[in-house]
Short mmCIF file of C-alpha atoms in Angstrom, two decimals:
data_model
loop_
_atom_site.label_atom_id
_atom_site.label_comp_id
_atom_site.label_asym_id
_atom_site.label_seq_id
_atom_site.Cartn_x
_atom_site.Cartn_y
_atom_site.Cartn_z
CA MET A 1 101.34 -101.98 121.87
CA LYS A 2 103.50 -98.89 121.66
CA LEU A 3 102.38 -97.75 125.10
CA ILE A 4 103.31 -101.08 126.65
CA LYS A 5 106.71 -100.97 125.00
CA GLU A 6 107.36 -97.57 126.57
CA ASN A 7 106.55 -98.53 130.14
CA TYR A 8 107.34 -102.20 130.08
CA LYS A 9 108.72 -102.14 133.65
CA LEU A 10 105.33 -101.45 135.19
CA PHE A 11 103.75 -104.01 132.87
CA VAL A 12 106.21 -106.74 133.94
CA LEU A 13 105.69 -105.91 137.62
CA LEU A 14 101.89 -106.03 137.32
CA TYR A 15 101.97 -109.27 135.39
CA PHE A 16 104.29 -110.82 137.99
CA PHE A 17 101.89 -109.82 140.77
CA TRP A 18 98.97 -111.28 138.83
CA ILE A 19 100.70 -114.63 138.41
CA VAL A 20 101.87 -114.82 142.02
CA LEU A 21 98.48 -113.89 143.45
CA THR A 22 96.42 -116.21 141.24
CA LEU A 23 98.92 -119.12 140.80
CA ASP A 24 96.79 -120.48 137.99
CA PHE A 25 98.63 -121.37 134.79
CA GLN A 26 95.65 -121.99 132.53
CA LEU A 27 95.66 -120.14 129.24
CA THR A 28 92.52 -118.06 129.93
CA ASN A 29 93.91 -116.81 133.24
CA LEU A 30 97.21 -115.85 131.65
CA ILE A 31 95.43 -113.97 128.87
CA ILE A 32 93.15 -112.11 131.33
CA GLY A 33 96.22 -111.07 133.33
CA LEU A 34 97.96 -109.91 130.18
CA GLY A 35 94.94 -107.82 129.22
CA ILE A 36 94.42 -106.22 132.64
CA SER A 37 98.07 -105.38 133.22
CA SER A 38 98.41 -103.88 129.75
CA ILE A 39 95.30 -101.75 130.29
CA VAL A 40 96.57 -100.51 133.67
CA SER A 41 100.04 -99.72 132.36
CA ALA A 42 98.53 -97.88 129.38
CA MET A 43 96.18 -95.87 131.60
CA THR A 44 98.91 -94.73 134.00
CA LYS A 45 100.98 -93.39 131.12
CA TRP A 46 100.65 -89.70 132.00
CA ILE A 47 100.34 -90.17 135.74
CA LEU A 48 103.39 -92.23 136.64
CA TYR A 49 105.32 -92.09 133.38
CA ASP A 50 106.40 -89.22 131.23
CA LYS A 51 107.58 -89.30 127.62
CA SER A 52 111.05 -90.35 128.57
CA LYS A 53 111.10 -91.72 132.10
CA PHE A 54 109.46 -92.43 135.43
CA LYS A 55 108.19 -89.12 136.83
CA ILE A 56 109.05 -89.76 140.47
CA ASP A 57 112.53 -90.58 141.77
CA THR A 58 112.25 -94.00 143.34
CA PRO A 59 114.43 -94.75 146.37
CA MET A 60 116.81 -97.71 146.37
CA LEU A 61 115.28 -101.12 147.05
CA LEU A 62 117.68 -101.82 149.93
CA ASN A 63 116.58 -98.62 151.67
CA VAL A 64 112.93 -99.55 151.22
CA ILE A 65 113.56 -102.97 152.83
CA LYS A 66 115.42 -101.30 155.72
CA PHE A 67 112.52 -98.87 156.09
CA PHE A 68 110.04 -101.76 156.17
CA PHE A 69 111.86 -103.56 159.00
CA ARG A 70 112.30 -100.40 161.03
CA LEU A 71 108.62 -99.64 160.56
CA MET A 72 107.63 -103.09 161.84
CA ILE A 73 109.80 -102.65 164.95
CA GLU A 74 108.33 -99.20 165.60
CA ILE A 75 104.75 -100.45 165.18
CA TYR A 76 105.18 -103.15 167.80
CA LYS A 77 107.13 -100.92 170.19
CA SER A 78 104.52 -98.19 170.22
CA SER A 79 101.60 -100.63 170.29
CA PHE A 80 102.68 -101.86 173.74
CA SER A 81 103.05 -98.34 175.09
CA TYR A 82 99.61 -97.54 173.69
CA ILE A 83 98.06 -100.48 175.58
CA VAL A 84 99.53 -99.03 178.79
CA ARG A 85 97.95 -95.67 177.91
CA ILE A 86 94.56 -97.32 177.39
CA ILE A 87 94.76 -98.97 180.81
CA LYS A 88 95.78 -95.71 182.49
CA LYS A 89 93.18 -93.76 180.46
CA ASP A 90 95.75 -91.11 179.65
CA CYS A 91 95.24 -89.67 176.19
CA GLU A 92 95.32 -85.96 175.35
CA PRO A 93 95.85 -85.68 171.62
CA ILE A 94 97.48 -82.57 170.14
CA PHE A 95 98.43 -81.39 166.66
CA ILE A 96 102.12 -81.13 165.88
CA GLU A 97 103.80 -79.68 162.81
CA ILE A 98 106.74 -81.57 161.39
CA ASN A 99 109.12 -80.14 158.81
CA LEU A 100 110.84 -82.68 156.59
CA ASN A 101 114.00 -81.97 154.64
CA THR A 102 113.17 -83.93 151.49
CA LYS A 103 110.99 -82.63 148.69
CA ASN A 104 110.47 -85.95 146.97
CA PRO A 105 106.70 -86.59 147.03
CA LEU A 106 107.12 -90.37 147.14
CA ILE A 107 109.31 -90.25 150.27
CA ILE A 108 106.95 -87.75 151.94
CA THR A 109 104.05 -90.11 151.21
CA MET A 110 105.96 -93.08 152.58
CA ILE A 111 106.88 -91.24 155.77
CA SER A 112 103.33 -89.99 156.36
CA ASN A 113 102.04 -93.48 155.71
CA ALA A 114 104.49 -94.82 158.30
CA ILE A 115 103.38 -92.18 160.80
CA THR A 116 99.76 -93.23 160.38
CA LEU A 117 100.68 -96.91 160.69
CA THR A 118 102.38 -96.49 164.07
CA PRO A 119 99.80 -96.48 166.87
CA GLY A 120 99.53 -93.14 168.62
CA THR A 121 100.28 -90.88 165.67
CA LEU A 122 98.19 -89.99 162.65
CA THR A 123 98.96 -87.73 159.70
CA VAL A 124 96.14 -85.28 159.14
CA ASP A 125 97.33 -82.87 156.48
CA THR A 126 100.33 -82.08 154.33
CA ASP A 127 101.57 -78.89 152.79
CA LYS A 128 104.56 -79.59 150.55
CA ASN A 129 107.11 -80.90 153.06
CA LYS A 130 105.24 -79.84 156.19
CA LEU A 131 103.22 -82.57 157.89
CA MET A 132 100.39 -81.98 160.35
CA VAL A 133 100.44 -84.88 162.79
CA LEU A 134 97.87 -85.81 165.43
CA SER A 135 99.76 -87.30 168.35
CA ILE A 136 99.28 -88.42 171.93
CA ASP A 137 102.56 -86.77 172.87
CA ASP A 138 102.92 -84.78 176.10
CA PRO A 139 101.59 -81.24 175.43
CA THR A 140 104.32 -79.54 177.48
CA LYS A 141 107.12 -80.60 175.13
CA LYS A 142 105.32 -79.11 172.10
CA GLY A 143 106.29 -81.95 169.82
CA THR A 144 110.03 -81.33 169.62
CA ASP A 145 110.60 -84.93 170.66
CA LEU A 146 108.37 -86.35 167.97
CA ASN A 147 109.92 -84.10 165.35
CA LYS A 148 113.38 -85.37 166.20
CA GLU A 149 112.23 -88.97 166.46
CA ILE A 150 110.65 -89.09 163.03
CA LYS A 151 113.61 -87.44 161.36
CA GLU A 152 116.04 -89.84 162.98
CA LYS A 153 114.01 -92.97 162.43
CA TYR A 154 112.53 -92.60 159.00
CA GLU A 155 114.02 -89.75 157.04
CA GLU A 156 117.62 -90.68 157.68
CA ILE A 157 117.25 -93.97 155.80
CA PHE A 158 116.71 -92.32 152.44
CA MET B 1 103.06 -123.59 168.37
CA ILE B 2 104.59 -120.16 167.84
CA TYR B 3 101.81 -119.10 165.53
CA LYS B 4 99.21 -119.83 168.21
CA GLY B 5 100.99 -117.47 170.59
CA ILE B 6 101.10 -114.76 167.95
CA LEU B 7 97.40 -115.24 167.21
CA ILE B 8 96.63 -114.81 170.92
CA LEU B 9 98.73 -111.62 170.87
CA SER B 10 96.58 -110.31 168.04
CA TRP B 11 93.44 -111.00 170.10
CA VAL B 12 94.98 -109.02 172.95
CA TYR B 13 95.44 -106.10 170.57
CA ILE B 14 91.86 -106.32 169.36
CA VAL B 15 90.43 -106.56 172.90
CA PHE B 16 92.44 -103.60 174.16
CA GLY B 17 91.55 -101.59 171.09
CA MET B 18 87.85 -102.16 171.70
CA ILE B 19 88.20 -101.30 175.38
CA GLY B 20 90.02 -98.12 174.35
CA ILE B 21 87.30 -97.07 171.93
CA PHE B 22 84.69 -97.21 174.70
CA ARG B 23 86.99 -95.83 177.40
CA PHE B 24 88.06 -92.63 175.71
CA LYS B 25 85.37 -90.05 175.21
CA ASN B 26 86.98 -87.62 172.80
CA MET B 27 86.84 -88.23 169.07
CA TYR B 28 90.51 -87.94 168.17
CA ALA B 29 91.61 -90.43 170.83
CA ARG B 30 88.99 -92.87 169.56
CA LEU B 31 90.34 -92.45 166.04
CA LEU B 32 93.89 -93.15 167.19
CA THR B 33 92.70 -96.27 169.01
CA SER B 34 90.70 -97.63 166.09
CA SER B 35 93.66 -97.18 163.77
CA LYS B 36 95.65 -99.37 166.16
CA ILE B 37 93.29 -102.31 165.77
CA ASP B 38 93.23 -102.48 162.04
CA THR B 39 96.94 -102.03 161.53
CA VAL B 40 98.63 -103.89 164.37
CA ALA B 41 96.07 -106.66 164.81
CA ALA B 42 95.72 -107.32 161.08
CA LEU B 43 99.49 -107.41 160.61
CA THR B 44 99.90 -109.76 163.56
CA ILE B 45 97.28 -112.17 162.21
CA ILE B 46 98.98 -112.24 158.80
CA ILE B 47 102.40 -112.82 160.40
CA ALA B 48 100.94 -115.76 162.34
CA MET B 49 99.56 -117.21 159.10
CA ILE B 50 102.93 -116.79 157.38
CA ILE B 51 104.66 -118.69 160.21
CA LYS B 52 102.01 -121.43 160.02
CA SER B 53 102.40 -121.96 156.27
CA GLY B 54 106.21 -121.96 156.37
CA ILE B 55 108.34 -121.33 153.29
CA SER B 56 105.90 -121.78 150.44
CA LEU B 57 104.16 -119.90 147.67
CA LEU B 58 101.22 -119.27 149.99
CA SER B 59 103.41 -117.31 152.40
CA LEU B 60 104.72 -115.24 149.49
CA ARG B 61 101.15 -114.37 148.63
CA LEU B 62 100.43 -113.54 152.26
CA LEU B 63 103.48 -111.26 152.30
CA LEU B 64 102.16 -109.44 149.24
CA ILE B 65 98.76 -109.06 150.94
CA MET B 66 100.50 -107.72 154.05
CA ILE B 67 102.35 -105.09 152.01
CA PHE B 68 99.07 -104.17 150.31
CA ILE B 69 97.38 -103.75 153.71
CA MET B 70 100.26 -101.63 154.96
CA ILE B 71 99.94 -99.31 151.98
CA THR B 72 96.15 -98.97 151.86
CA ASN B 73 95.02 -99.28 155.49
CA PRO B 74 96.17 -95.89 156.82
CA VAL B 75 94.22 -94.07 154.11
CA ASN B 76 90.78 -94.50 155.71
CA ASN B 77 91.94 -93.29 159.13
CA HIS B 78 93.71 -90.39 157.48
CA ILE B 79 90.56 -89.38 155.60
CA ILE B 80 88.33 -89.52 158.71
CA ALA B 81 90.83 -87.47 160.74
CA ARG B 82 91.32 -84.99 157.92
CA SER B 83 87.60 -84.44 157.43
CA ALA B 84 87.14 -83.92 161.17
CA TYR B 85 90.01 -81.43 161.21
CA LEU B 86 88.75 -79.52 158.16
CA ASN B 87 85.20 -79.40 159.55
CA GLY B 88 86.55 -77.56 162.57
CA ILE B 89 86.15 -80.05 165.40
CA ASN B 90 88.21 -78.36 168.08
CA ILE B 91 90.76 -80.55 169.81
CA LYS B 92 90.69 -78.63 173.12
CA ASP B 93 86.91 -78.95 173.44
CA GLU B 94 87.22 -82.64 172.74
CA ILE B 95 89.81 -83.16 175.49
CA LYS B 96 87.48 -81.67 178.12
CA LYS B 97 84.87 -84.37 177.48
#
């Protein structure tokens, strides 16, 4: 009980998700949801939560929504250009290193996730704030374009 | 009516993704193409379903599923590419194929 009291935010969020996804208001379902979300929030105590607070700085919700919409636009834009590449059979992938300015692990994860979601680029490895990206970019430019693009599109939001 | 058009668009993505997988011979290009199918096509299908169901609790659930897919889907492609990279599959040798 004490553990749940300490990280009640996660507990409330999990319970909300449970209710929305099941949409079943019978007593047994509500009790199962209560049990599972309390177990999960108790088990993540030392991973996500510390003694006093959330371990990771979370970005503002408005920025996350902005990021989501920009990501959707980027996914559809690059998917059409990728179809053209498939028809032309022009694909010479290269590895590109990208240096990000932030050191927040959550934002780095979100950006690398976004890179993998857009067709034509794929995050392979990370080393602190350096990302190794597999891309179908033109080899002669050596990835300066992609570096600039990602910084302007994604990192600027946060 | 709109949702039918969007569903057809998702089929176009799937068909071109499959053509791409057989058309490209090197491994990394195939990986990039396969990641396209299961992100773009899956998202497009879910968007079509959201438009079909309108403003309701079902579309809220679909939106949650879409966010879940967006968070978890890139992980498998990332792991395959990472294991290929760490096992020393050379990208220049692959391009020559």
